[in-house]
Amino acid sequence: FEINALGTMNVLEAVLQNNIELMVYASSSEVYGSSEDKMMNENHVLNPASPYGASKLAADRMCFAYHSTYKLPVVIVRCFNTYGIRQADSGYAAVIPQFIRRAIQGLPPIIYGDGKQTRDYMYVKDTVSAYDTVLNNYRKLLGRALNFGTGKDVSISEIAGRIIKLCDLKVLPVYAPERPGEVKRLCADTSLSKRLCGFESKYDIEQGLRELVQWYREGRYEAWGYS
């Protein structure tokens, strides 16, 4: 909370006091909580399920409040689950790199819960494109929150199965108890970002996973300190 909420407020104050041209805030799809419908647009209820999501929401709404009150030039970017090369794969890490790291070592993925929970996974190259799109169109986006994702959700079990297949393993996933505060479904409605700045994701889940598995197979993760 000190970093996500209070730290963001410190940045907002610095932007306000120094007449900065633009601030882009990296919010999160976690501000929504679980989806009531399959797709989540920017007007979806904001109901985070975890303390992390609540801290991101506090900063998200503080950015909006500074724009509303002081006309501070901020754009709020809500990227859905980004994955890709150079992402941490151990400790407190995202699920896809953890699965691939274990698979490369011949170990089965560990799934927390029943594996039916779904996410809208966006490959990192699409995430970079999203931020580039915002920077090139920010004048008409000020004060807005924008979703960026693929518009398709995939279950954790399906992700595990795809990675097992891509790594040519003969194993089954291991299931562990569900984690508290985990969102059940996240799927982005990106129609607003497409309409305002022409954003469309280029990578589907199969393309992204193939590229990431190949990166691991080439051993390039070791050069980046992920050994």
Coordinates of N, CA and C in Angstrom, one line a residue:
F1 N 0.8 -1.2 0.0 CA 0.0 0.0 0.0 C 0.9 1.3 0.0
E2 N 2.0 1.2 0.8 CA 2.9 2.4 0.8 C 3.5 2.7 -0.6
I3 N 3.8 1.6 -1.3 CA 4.4 1.8 -2.6 C 3.3 2.1 -3.7
N4 N 2.3 1.2 -3.7 CA 1.3 1.4 -4.8 C 0.4 2.6 -4.6
A5 N -0.1 2.9 -3.4 CA -1.0 4.0 -3.2 C -0.3 5.3 -2.8
L6 N 0.4 5.2 -1.7 CA 1.1 6.5 -1.3 C 2.2 6.9 -2.2
G7 N 2.9 5.9 -2.8 CA 4.0 6.2 -3.7 C 3.5 6.8 -5.0
T8 N 2.3 6.4 -5.4 CA 1.7 7.0 -6.6 C 1.2 8.4 -6.3
M9 N 0.7 8.6 -5.1 CA 0.3 10.0 -4.7 C 1.5 10.9 -4.7
N10 N 2.7 10.4 -4.3 CA 3.9 11.2 -4.3 C 4.3 11.6 -5.7
V11 N 4.1 10.7 -6.6 CA 4.4 11.0 -8.1 C 3.4 12.0 -8.6
L12 N 2.1 11.8 -8.3 CA 1.1 12.8 -8.7 C 1.4 14.2 -8.2
E13 N 1.9 14.3 -7.0 CA 2.2 15.6 -6.4 C 3.4 16.2 -7.2
A14 N 4.4 15.4 -7.5 CA 5.6 15.8 -8.2 C 5.2 16.3 -9.6
V15 N 4.3 15.6 -10.3 CA 3.8 16.0 -11.6 C 3.1 17.3 -11.5
L16 N 2.3 17.4 -10.5 CA 1.5 18.6 -10.4 C 2.3 19.9 -10.1
Q17 N 3.3 19.7 -9.3 CA 4.2 20.8 -8.9 C 5.2 21.2 -9.9
N18 N 5.5 20.3 -10.9 CA 6.6 20.6 -11.8 C 6.1 20.7 -13.3
N19 N 4.8 20.8 -13.4 CA 4.2 21.1 -14.8 C 4.6 20.1 -15.8
I20 N 4.5 18.8 -15.4 CA 4.9 17.7 -16.3 C 3.9 17.5 -17.4
E21 N 4.3 17.2 -18.6 CA 3.4 17.1 -19.7 C 2.5 15.8 -19.6
L22 N 3.0 14.7 -19.1 CA 2.2 13.5 -19.1 C 2.7 12.6 -18.0
M23 N 1.7 11.9 -17.3 CA 1.9 10.8 -16.4 C 1.1 9.6 -16.9
V24 N 1.7 8.5 -17.1 CA 1.0 7.3 -17.4 C 1.0 6.3 -16.2
Y25 N -0.1 6.0 -15.7 CA -0.2 5.1 -14.5 C -0.4 3.7 -14.9
A26 N 0.4 2.8 -14.5 CA 0.3 1.4 -14.7 C -0.7 0.8 -13.7
S27 N -1.9 0.8 -14.0 CA -2.9 0.2 -13.1 C -2.9 -1.3 -13.3
S28 N -4.0 -2.0 -13.1 CA -4.1 -3.4 -13.2 C -5.5 -3.9 -13.4
S29 N -5.6 -5.0 -14.1 CA -7.0 -5.6 -14.2 C -7.5 -6.1 -12.9
E30 N -6.6 -6.2 -11.9 CA -7.0 -6.7 -10.5 C -7.9 -5.7 -9.9
V31 N -8.0 -4.5 -10.3 CA -8.9 -3.5 -9.7 C -10.4 -3.9 -9.9
Y32 N -10.7 -4.8 -10.9 CA -12.0 -5.2 -11.2 C -12.5 -6.3 -10.2
G33 N -11.6 -7.1 -9.7 CA -12.1 -8.3 -9.0 C -12.5 -9.3 -10.1
S34 N -13.4 -10.3 -9.7 CA -13.9 -11.3 -10.6 C -14.9 -10.7 -11.6
S35 N -15.0 -11.2 -12.8 CA -15.9 -10.7 -13.8 C -17.3 -11.1 -13.5
E36 N -18.3 -10.2 -13.5 CA -19.7 -10.6 -13.4 C -20.2 -11.1 -14.8
D37 N -19.6 -10.5 -15.8 CA -19.9 -11.0 -17.2 C -18.5 -11.5 -17.7
K38 N -18.6 -12.1 -18.9 CA -17.3 -12.6 -19.5 C -16.3 -11.5 -19.8
M39 N -16.8 -10.4 -20.3 CA -16.0 -9.3 -20.7 C -16.0 -8.1 -19.7
M40 N -14.9 -7.5 -19.5 CA -14.9 -6.3 -18.5 C -14.5 -5.1 -19.3
N41 N -15.5 -4.1 -19.4 CA -15.1 -2.8 -19.9 C -14.7 -1.9 -18.8
E42 N -14.3 -0.7 -19.1 CA -13.8 0.3 -18.1 C -14.9 0.7 -17.1
N43 N -16.1 0.5 -17.4 CA -17.2 0.8 -16.5 C -17.6 -0.4 -15.6
H44 N -17.0 -1.5 -15.7 CA -17.2 -2.6 -14.9 C -17.0 -2.3 -13.4
V45 N -17.8 -2.9 -12.5 CA -17.7 -2.6 -11.1 C -16.2 -2.8 -10.7
L46 N -15.8 -1.9 -9.8 CA -14.4 -2.0 -9.3 C -14.5 -2.7 -7.9
N47 N -14.1 -3.9 -7.8 CA -14.3 -4.7 -6.6 C -13.1 -5.7 -6.4
P48 N -11.9 -5.2 -6.1 CA -10.7 -6.0 -6.0 C -10.9 -7.1 -4.9
A49 N -10.3 -8.3 -5.2 CA -10.5 -9.4 -4.2 C -9.3 -9.5 -3.3
S50 N -8.2 -8.8 -3.6 CA -7.0 -9.0 -2.7 C -6.5 -7.6 -2.2
P51 N -5.7 -7.6 -1.2 CA -5.1 -6.4 -0.7 C -4.2 -5.7 -1.8
Y52 N -3.5 -6.5 -2.6 CA -2.8 -5.9 -3.8 C -3.7 -5.2 -4.7
G53 N -4.8 -5.8 -5.1 CA -5.8 -5.2 -6.0 C -6.4 -3.9 -5.4
A54 N -6.6 -4.0 -4.1 CA -7.2 -2.8 -3.4 C -6.2 -1.6 -3.4
S55 N -4.9 -1.9 -3.3 CA -3.9 -0.9 -3.3 C -3.7 -0.3 -4.7
K56 N -3.9 -1.1 -5.7 CA -3.8 -0.6 -7.1 C -5.0 0.2 -7.4
L57 N -6.2 -0.2 -6.9 CA -7.4 0.6 -7.1 C -7.3 2.0 -6.4
A58 N -6.7 2.0 -5.2 CA -6.6 3.3 -4.5 C -5.8 4.3 -5.4
A59 N -4.7 3.8 -6.0 CA -3.8 4.6 -6.8 C -4.6 5.0 -8.1
D60 N -5.2 4.0 -8.7 CA -6.0 4.2 -9.9 C -7.0 5.4 -9.7
R61 N -7.8 5.3 -8.7 CA -8.8 6.4 -8.4 C -8.1 7.7 -8.0
M62 N -7.0 7.7 -7.3 CA -6.3 8.9 -7.0 C -5.8 9.6 -8.2
C63 N -5.4 8.8 -9.2 CA -5.0 9.4 -10.5 C -6.2 10.1 -11.2
F64 N -7.3 9.5 -11.1 CA -8.5 10.1 -11.7 C -8.9 11.3 -10.9
A65 N -8.8 11.3 -9.6 CA -9.2 12.4 -8.8 C -8.2 13.6 -9.0
Y66 N -6.9 13.4 -9.2 CA -6.0 14.5 -9.5 C -6.3 15.1 -10.9
H67 N -6.7 14.3 -11.8 CA -7.1 14.8 -13.1 C -8.4 15.6 -13.0
S68 N -9.4 15.1 -12.3 CA -10.7 15.8 -12.1 C -10.5 17.1 -11.4
T69 N -9.7 17.1 -10.3 CA -9.6 18.3 -9.5 C -8.6 19.3 -10.0
Y70 N -7.4 18.8 -10.5 CA -6.3 19.7 -10.9 C -6.0 19.7 -12.4
K71 N -6.8 18.9 -13.2 CA -6.6 18.7 -14.6 C -5.2 18.2 -14.9
L72 N -4.7 17.4 -14.0 CA -3.4 16.8 -14.1 C -3.4 15.8 -15.3
P73 N -2.4 15.9 -16.2 CA -2.4 15.1 -17.4 C -2.0 13.6 -17.2
V74 N -2.9 12.8 -16.9 CA -2.6 11.4 -16.6 C -3.5 10.5 -17.4
V75 N -2.9 9.4 -17.8 CA -3.7 8.3 -18.5 C -3.5 7.0 -17.6
I76 N -4.6 6.3 -17.4 CA -4.6 5.2 -16.5 C -4.7 3.9 -17.4
V77 N -3.6 3.1 -17.4 CA -3.5 1.9 -18.2 C -3.8 0.7 -17.4
R78 N -4.9 0.0 -17.8 CA -5.2 -1.3 -17.1 C -4.9 -2.5 -18.0
C79 N -3.7 -2.9 -17.9 CA -3.2 -4.1 -18.7 C -3.7 -5.4 -18.0
F80 N -4.2 -6.3 -18.8 CA -4.5 -7.6 -18.3 C -3.3 -8.5 -18.3
N81 N -3.3 -9.7 -17.8 CA -2.2 -10.4 -17.3 C -1.0 -10.5 -18.4
T82 N 0.0 -9.7 -18.2 CA 1.1 -9.7 -19.1 C 2.1 -10.9 -18.8
Y83 N 2.6 -11.5 -19.8 CA 3.6 -12.6 -19.6 C 4.6 -12.4 -20.7
G84 N 5.8 -13.0 -20.5 CA 6.8 -12.9 -21.6 C 8.2 -13.1 -21.1
I85 N 9.2 -12.9 -22.1 CA 10.6 -13.1 -21.8 C 11.1 -12.2 -20.7
R86 N 12.0 -12.6 -20.0 CA 12.7 -11.9 -18.9 C 11.7 -11.7 -17.7
Q87 N 10.6 -12.4 -17.6 CA 9.7 -12.3 -16.5 C 10.2 -13.2 -15.4
A88 N 10.2 -12.8 -14.1 CA 10.6 -13.6 -13.0 C 9.9 -14.9 -13.0
D89 N 10.6 -16.0 -12.7 CA 9.9 -17.3 -12.8 C 10.1 -18.1 -11.5
S90 N 10.5 -17.5 -10.4 CA 10.6 -18.1 -9.1 C 10.3 -17.1 -8.0
G91 N 10.0 -17.7 -6.8 CA 9.5 -16.8 -5.7 C 8.1 -16.3 -6.0
Y92 N 7.9 -15.0 -5.8 CA 6.6 -14.4 -6.1 C 6.6 -14.1 -7.6
A93 N 6.2 -15.1 -8.4 CA 6.3 -14.9 -9.8 C 5.0 -15.2 -10.5
A94 N 4.8 -14.8 -11.8 CA 3.6 -15.1 -12.5 C 3.5 -16.5 -12.9
V95 N 2.3 -17.0 -13.2 CA 2.1 -18.4 -13.3 C 2.7 -19.0 -14.6
I96 N 2.7 -18.3 -15.7 CA 3.2 -18.8 -17.0 C 4.7 -19.1 -16.9
P97 N 5.5 -18.1 -16.5 CA 7.0 -18.4 -16.4 C 7.3 -19.5 -15.4
Q98 N 6.5 -19.6 -14.3 CA 6.7 -20.7 -13.3 C 6.4 -22.0 -14.0
F99 N 5.3 -22.1 -14.7 CA 5.0 -23.4 -15.4 C 6.1 -23.8 -16.4
I100 N 6.5 -22.8 -17.2 CA 7.5 -23.1 -18.2 C 8.9 -23.5 -17.6
R101 N 9.3 -22.8 -16.5 CA 10.5 -23.1 -15.9 C 10.5 -24.6 -15.3
R102 N 9.4 -24.9 -14.7 CA 9.3 -26.3 -14.2 C 9.3 -27.3 -15.4
A103 N 8.5 -27.0 -16.4 CA 8.4 -27.9 -17.6 C 9.8 -28.1 -18.2
I104 N 10.6 -27.1 -18.4 CA 11.9 -27.2 -19.0 C 12.8 -28.1 -18.1
Q105 N 12.5 -28.1 -16.8 CA 13.3 -29.0 -15.9 C 12.6 -30.4 -15.8
G106 N 11.6 -30.7 -16.6 CA 10.9 -32.0 -16.6 C 9.9 -32.2 -15.4
L107 N 9.5 -31.1 -14.8 CA 8.6 -31.1 -13.6 C 7.2 -30.7 -14.0
P108 N 6.2 -31.2 -13.4 CA 4.8 -30.8 -13.7 C 4.5 -29.4 -13.2
P109 N 3.6 -28.7 -13.9 CA 3.1 -27.4 -13.4 C 2.3 -27.7 -12.1
I110 N 2.4 -26.7 -11.2 CA 1.6 -26.8 -9.9 C 0.4 -25.8 -10.1
I111 N -0.8 -26.3 -10.0 CA -2.0 -25.4 -10.1 C -2.6 -25.3 -8.8
Y112 N -2.9 -24.0 -8.4 CA -3.6 -23.8 -7.1 C -5.1 -23.6 -7.4
G113 N -5.8 -24.5 -6.7 CA -7.3 -24.5 -6.9 C -7.6 -25.5 -7.9
D114 N -8.8 -25.4 -8.5 CA -9.3 -26.4 -9.5 C -8.8 -26.1 -10.9
G115 N -8.1 -25.0 -11.2 CA -7.6 -24.7 -12.5 C -8.6 -24.2 -13.4
K116 N -9.9 -24.0 -13.0 CA -10.9 -23.4 -13.8 C -10.9 -21.9 -13.9
Q117 N -10.1 -21.3 -13.0 CA -10.0 -19.8 -13.1 C -9.4 -19.4 -14.4
T118 N -9.9 -18.3 -14.9 CA -9.4 -17.8 -16.3 C -8.8 -16.4 -16.2
R119 N -7.9 -16.2 -17.2 CA -7.3 -14.9 -17.3 C -7.1 -14.5 -18.8
D120 N -7.1 -13.2 -19.0 CA -6.8 -12.7 -20.3 C -5.3 -12.5 -20.4
Y121 N -4.5 -13.4 -21.0 CA -3.1 -13.3 -21.0 C -2.6 -12.6 -22.2
M122 N -1.8 -11.5 -22.0 CA -1.3 -10.6 -23.1 C 0.2 -10.8 -23.1
Y123 N 0.7 -11.1 -24.3 CA 2.2 -11.2 -24.5 C 2.8 -9.9 -24.3
V124 N 4.0 -9.9 -23.8 CA 4.7 -8.7 -23.4 C 4.9 -7.7 -24.6
K125 N 5.1 -8.3 -25.8 CA 5.2 -7.4 -27.0 C 4.0 -6.6 -27.3
D126 N 2.8 -7.2 -27.0 CA 1.6 -6.5 -27.1 C 1.4 -5.4 -26.0
T127 N 1.9 -5.7 -24.8 CA 1.9 -4.8 -23.7 C 2.8 -3.5 -24.1
V128 N 3.9 -3.8 -24.6 CA 4.8 -2.7 -25.1 C 4.1 -1.8 -26.1
S129 N 3.4 -2.5 -27.1 CA 2.6 -1.8 -28.1 C 1.5 -1.0 -27.5
A130 N 0.9 -1.5 -26.4 CA -0.1 -0.7 -25.8 C 0.4 0.6 -25.2
Y131 N 1.5 0.5 -24.5 CA 2.1 1.7 -23.9 C 2.5 2.7 -25.0
D132 N 3.1 2.1 -26.1 CA 3.5 3.0 -27.2 C 2.3 3.7 -27.8
T133 N 1.2 3.0 -27.9 CA -0.1 3.5 -28.5 C -0.5 4.7 -27.6
V134 N -0.5 4.5 -26.3 CA -0.9 5.6 -25.3 C 0.0 6.8 -25.5
L135 N 1.3 6.6 -25.6 CA 2.2 7.7 -25.7 C 2.0 8.5 -27.0
N136 N 1.6 7.8 -28.1 CA 1.4 8.5 -29.4 C 0.0 9.1 -29.5
N137 N -0.9 8.8 -28.5 CA -2.3 9.3 -28.6 C -2.8 10.0 -27.3
Y138 N -1.8 10.3 -26.4 CA -2.2 10.6 -25.1 C -3.1 11.9 -24.9
R139 N -3.0 12.8 -25.9 CA -3.8 14.0 -25.7 C -5.3 13.8 -25.7
K140 N -5.8 12.8 -26.4 CA -7.2 12.5 -26.4 C -7.6 11.4 -25.3
L141 N -6.6 11.0 -24.6 CA -6.8 10.0 -23.6 C -6.7 10.5 -22.1
L142 N -6.4 11.7 -21.9 CA -6.1 12.2 -20.6 C -7.4 12.1 -19.7
G143 N -7.1 11.6 -18.5 CA -8.2 11.4 -17.5 C -8.9 10.1 -17.7
R144 N -8.6 9.3 -18.7 CA -9.3 8.1 -18.9 C -8.6 6.9 -18.4
A145 N -9.3 5.8 -18.1 CA -8.8 4.5 -17.8 C -9.0 3.7 -19.1
L146 N -8.0 2.9 -19.5 CA -8.1 2.1 -20.7 C -7.7 0.7 -20.5
N147 N -8.5 -0.3 -20.9 CA -8.1 -1.7 -20.9 C -7.3 -2.0 -22.1
F148 N -6.3 -2.9 -21.8 CA -5.5 -3.5 -22.9 C -5.4 -5.0 -22.6
G149 N -5.7 -5.8 -23.5 CA -5.7 -7.2 -23.4 C -6.0 -7.9 -24.8
T150 N -6.3 -9.1 -24.8 CA -6.6 -9.8 -26.0 C -8.1 -10.0 -26.3
G151 N -8.9 -9.9 -25.2 CA -10.3 -10.1 -25.4 C -10.7 -11.5 -25.3
K152 N -9.7 -12.4 -24.9 CA -10.0 -13.8 -24.8 C -9.4 -14.4 -23.5
D153 N -10.2 -15.1 -22.7 CA -9.7 -15.6 -21.5 C -9.4 -17.1 -21.6
V154 N -8.4 -17.6 -20.9 CA -8.0 -19.0 -20.9 C -7.8 -19.5 -19.5
S155 N -8.2 -20.7 -19.3 CA -8.1 -21.3 -17.9 C -6.7 -21.7 -17.6
I156 N -6.4 -21.7 -16.3 CA -5.1 -22.1 -15.8 C -4.8 -23.5 -16.3
S157 N -5.8 -24.4 -16.2 CA -5.6 -25.8 -16.6 C -5.2 -25.9 -18.1
E158 N -5.8 -25.0 -18.9 CA -5.5 -25.1 -20.4 C -4.1 -24.5 -20.6
I159 N -3.7 -23.5 -19.9 CA -2.3 -23.0 -20.0 C -1.3 -24.1 -19.6
A160 N -1.6 -24.8 -18.5 CA -0.7 -25.9 -18.1 C -0.6 -27.0 -19.2
G161 N -1.8 -27.3 -19.8 CA -1.8 -28.3 -20.8 C -1.0 -27.9 -22.1
R162 N -1.2 -26.7 -22.4 CA -0.5 -26.2 -23.6 C 1.1 -26.2 -23.4
I163 N 1.5 -25.8 -22.2 CA 2.9 -25.8 -21.9 C 3.5 -27.2 -21.9
I164 N 2.8 -28.1 -21.3 CA 3.2 -29.5 -21.2 C 3.4 -30.0 -22.6
K165 N 2.4 -29.7 -23.5 CA 2.5 -30.2 -24.9 C 3.7 -29.5 -25.6
L166 N 3.9 -28.2 -25.5 CA 5.0 -27.5 -26.1 C 6.3 -28.0 -25.7
C167 N 6.4 -28.5 -24.4 CA 7.7 -28.9 -23.9 C 7.9 -30.4 -24.0
D168 N 6.9 -31.1 -24.7 CA 7.0 -32.5 -25.0 C 7.1 -33.4 -23.7
L169 N 6.3 -33.0 -22.7 CA 6.4 -33.7 -21.4 C 5.3 -34.8 -21.4
K170 N 5.5 -35.8 -20.6 CA 4.5 -36.9 -20.3 C 4.2 -36.8 -18.8
V171 N 3.7 -35.7 -18.4 CA 3.3 -35.5 -17.0 C 1.9 -34.9 -16.9
L172 N 1.3 -34.9 -15.8 CA 0.0 -34.2 -15.5 C 0.3 -33.2 -14.5
P173 N -0.5 -32.1 -14.5 CA -0.3 -31.0 -13.5 C -0.6 -31.6 -12.1
V174 N 0.0 -30.9 -11.1 CA -0.2 -31.2 -9.7 C -1.1 -30.1 -9.2
Y175 N -2.1 -30.5 -8.4 CA -3.1 -29.6 -7.9 C -2.8 -29.3 -6.4
A176 N -2.9 -28.0 -6.0 CA -2.6 -27.7 -4.6 C -3.8 -26.8 -4.2
P177 N -3.9 -26.6 -2.8 CA -5.1 -25.8 -2.3 C -5.1 -24.4 -2.9
E178 N -6.4 -23.9 -3.1 CA -6.6 -22.6 -3.7 C -6.0 -21.5 -2.8
R179 N -5.5 -20.5 -3.5 CA -4.9 -19.3 -2.8 C -6.0 -18.4 -2.4
P180 N -6.0 -17.8 -1.2 CA -7.0 -16.8 -0.8 C -7.0 -15.6 -1.6
G181 N -8.2 -15.0 -1.9 CA -8.3 -13.8 -2.6 C -8.0 -13.8 -4.1
E182 N -8.0 -15.0 -4.7 CA -7.7 -15.2 -6.1 C -9.0 -14.9 -6.9
V183 N -8.8 -14.1 -7.9 CA -9.9 -13.8 -8.9 C -10.2 -15.0 -9.7
K184 N -11.5 -15.2 -10.0 CA -12.0 -16.3 -10.7 C -11.9 -16.1 -12.2
R185 N -12.2 -14.9 -12.7 CA -12.3 -14.7 -14.1 C -11.9 -13.2 -14.5
L186 N -11.0 -13.1 -15.4 CA -10.6 -11.8 -15.9 C -10.6 -11.9 -17.5
C187 N -11.3 -11.0 -18.1 CA -11.3 -10.9 -19.6 C -11.6 -9.5 -20.0
A188 N -10.7 -8.9 -20.8 CA -10.7 -7.5 -21.2 C -11.7 -7.3 -22.4
D189 N -12.5 -6.3 -22.2 CA -13.2 -5.6 -23.3 C -12.3 -4.5 -23.7
T190 N -11.7 -4.6 -24.9 CA -10.8 -3.6 -25.4 C -11.3 -2.6 -26.4
S191 N -12.7 -2.6 -26.5 CA -13.3 -1.8 -27.6 C -13.0 -0.3 -27.5
L192 N -12.8 0.2 -26.2 CA -12.5 1.6 -26.1 C -11.1 1.9 -26.5
S193 N -10.1 1.1 -26.1 CA -8.8 1.4 -26.6 C -8.6 1.2 -28.1
K194 N -9.4 0.3 -28.7 CA -9.4 0.1 -30.1 C -10.0 1.4 -30.8
R195 N -11.1 1.9 -30.3 CA -11.8 3.0 -30.9 C -11.0 4.3 -30.7
L196 N -10.4 4.5 -29.6 CA -9.7 5.8 -29.3 C -8.3 5.8 -29.9
C197 N -7.6 4.7 -29.9 CA -6.2 4.7 -30.4 C -5.8 3.6 -31.2
G198 N -6.7 2.8 -31.7 CA -6.5 1.8 -32.7 C -5.7 0.5 -32.2
F199 N -5.8 0.3 -30.9 CA -5.0 -0.8 -30.3 C -5.7 -2.2 -30.7
E200 N -4.9 -3.1 -31.1 CA -5.3 -4.5 -31.3 C -4.1 -5.4 -30.9
S201 N -4.4 -6.5 -30.1 CA -3.3 -7.4 -29.8 C -2.9 -8.2 -31.0
K202 N -1.6 -8.5 -31.2 CA -1.2 -9.3 -32.3 C -0.9 -10.8 -32.0
Y203 N -0.6 -11.0 -30.7 CA -0.3 -12.4 -30.3 C -1.4 -13.1 -29.6
D204 N -1.8 -14.3 -30.1 CA -2.7 -15.1 -29.4 C -1.9 -16.0 -28.4
I205 N -2.6 -16.7 -27.5 CA -1.9 -17.4 -26.5 C -0.9 -18.5 -27.0
E206 N -1.2 -19.1 -28.1 CA -0.3 -20.1 -28.6 C 1.0 -19.5 -29.2
Q207 N 0.8 -18.4 -29.9 CA 2.0 -17.7 -30.4 C 2.9 -17.3 -29.3
G208 N 2.3 -16.6 -28.3 CA 3.1 -16.1 -27.2 C 3.8 -17.2 -26.4
L209 N 3.1 -18.3 -26.1 CA 3.7 -19.4 -25.4 C 4.9 -20.1 -26.2
R210 N 4.7 -20.2 -27.5 CA 5.7 -20.8 -28.3 C 7.0 -20.0 -28.3
E211 N 6.8 -18.7 -28.4 CA 8.0 -17.8 -28.4 C 8.7 -17.9 -27.0
L212 N 7.9 -17.9 -26.0 CA 8.5 -17.9 -24.6 C 9.2 -19.3 -24.3
V213 N 8.6 -20.4 -24.7 CA 9.2 -21.7 -24.5 C 10.5 -21.8 -25.3
Q214 N 10.5 -21.2 -26.5 CA 11.7 -21.3 -27.3 C 12.8 -20.5 -26.6
W215 N 12.5 -19.3 -26.1 CA 13.5 -18.5 -25.3 C 14.1 -19.3 -24.2
Y216 N 13.3 -20.0 -23.5 CA 13.8 -20.9 -22.4 C 14.6 -22.0 -23.0
R217 N 14.2 -22.6 -24.0 CA 15.0 -23.7 -24.6 C 16.4 -23.3 -25.1
E218 N 16.4 -22.0 -25.5 CA 17.7 -21.5 -25.9 C 18.6 -21.1 -24.8
G219 N 18.1 -21.3 -23.6 CA 18.9 -21.0 -22.4 C 19.1 -19.5 -22.1
R220 N 18.4 -18.7 -22.8 CA 18.7 -17.2 -22.7 C 18.3 -16.7 -21.4
Y221 N 17.4 -17.4 -20.6 CA 17.0 -16.9 -19.3 C 18.1 -16.9 -18.3
E222 N 19.1 -17.9 -18.5 CA 20.2 -18.0 -17.7 C 21.1 -16.7 -17.7
A223 N 21.2 -16.2 -18.9 CA 22.0 -15.0 -19.1 C 21.4 -13.7 -18.4
W224 N 20.1 -13.8 -18.2 CA 19.4 -12.7 -17.5 C 19.2 -12.9 -16.0
G225 N 19.9 -13.9 -15.5 CA 19.9 -14.1 -14.0 C 18.7 -14.9 -13.5
Y226 N 18.1 -15.6 -14.4 CA 16.9 -16.4 -14.0 C 17.3 -17.9 -13.8
S227 N 18.6 -18.2 -13.7 CA 19.0 -19.6 -13.5 C 18.8 -20.1 -12.1

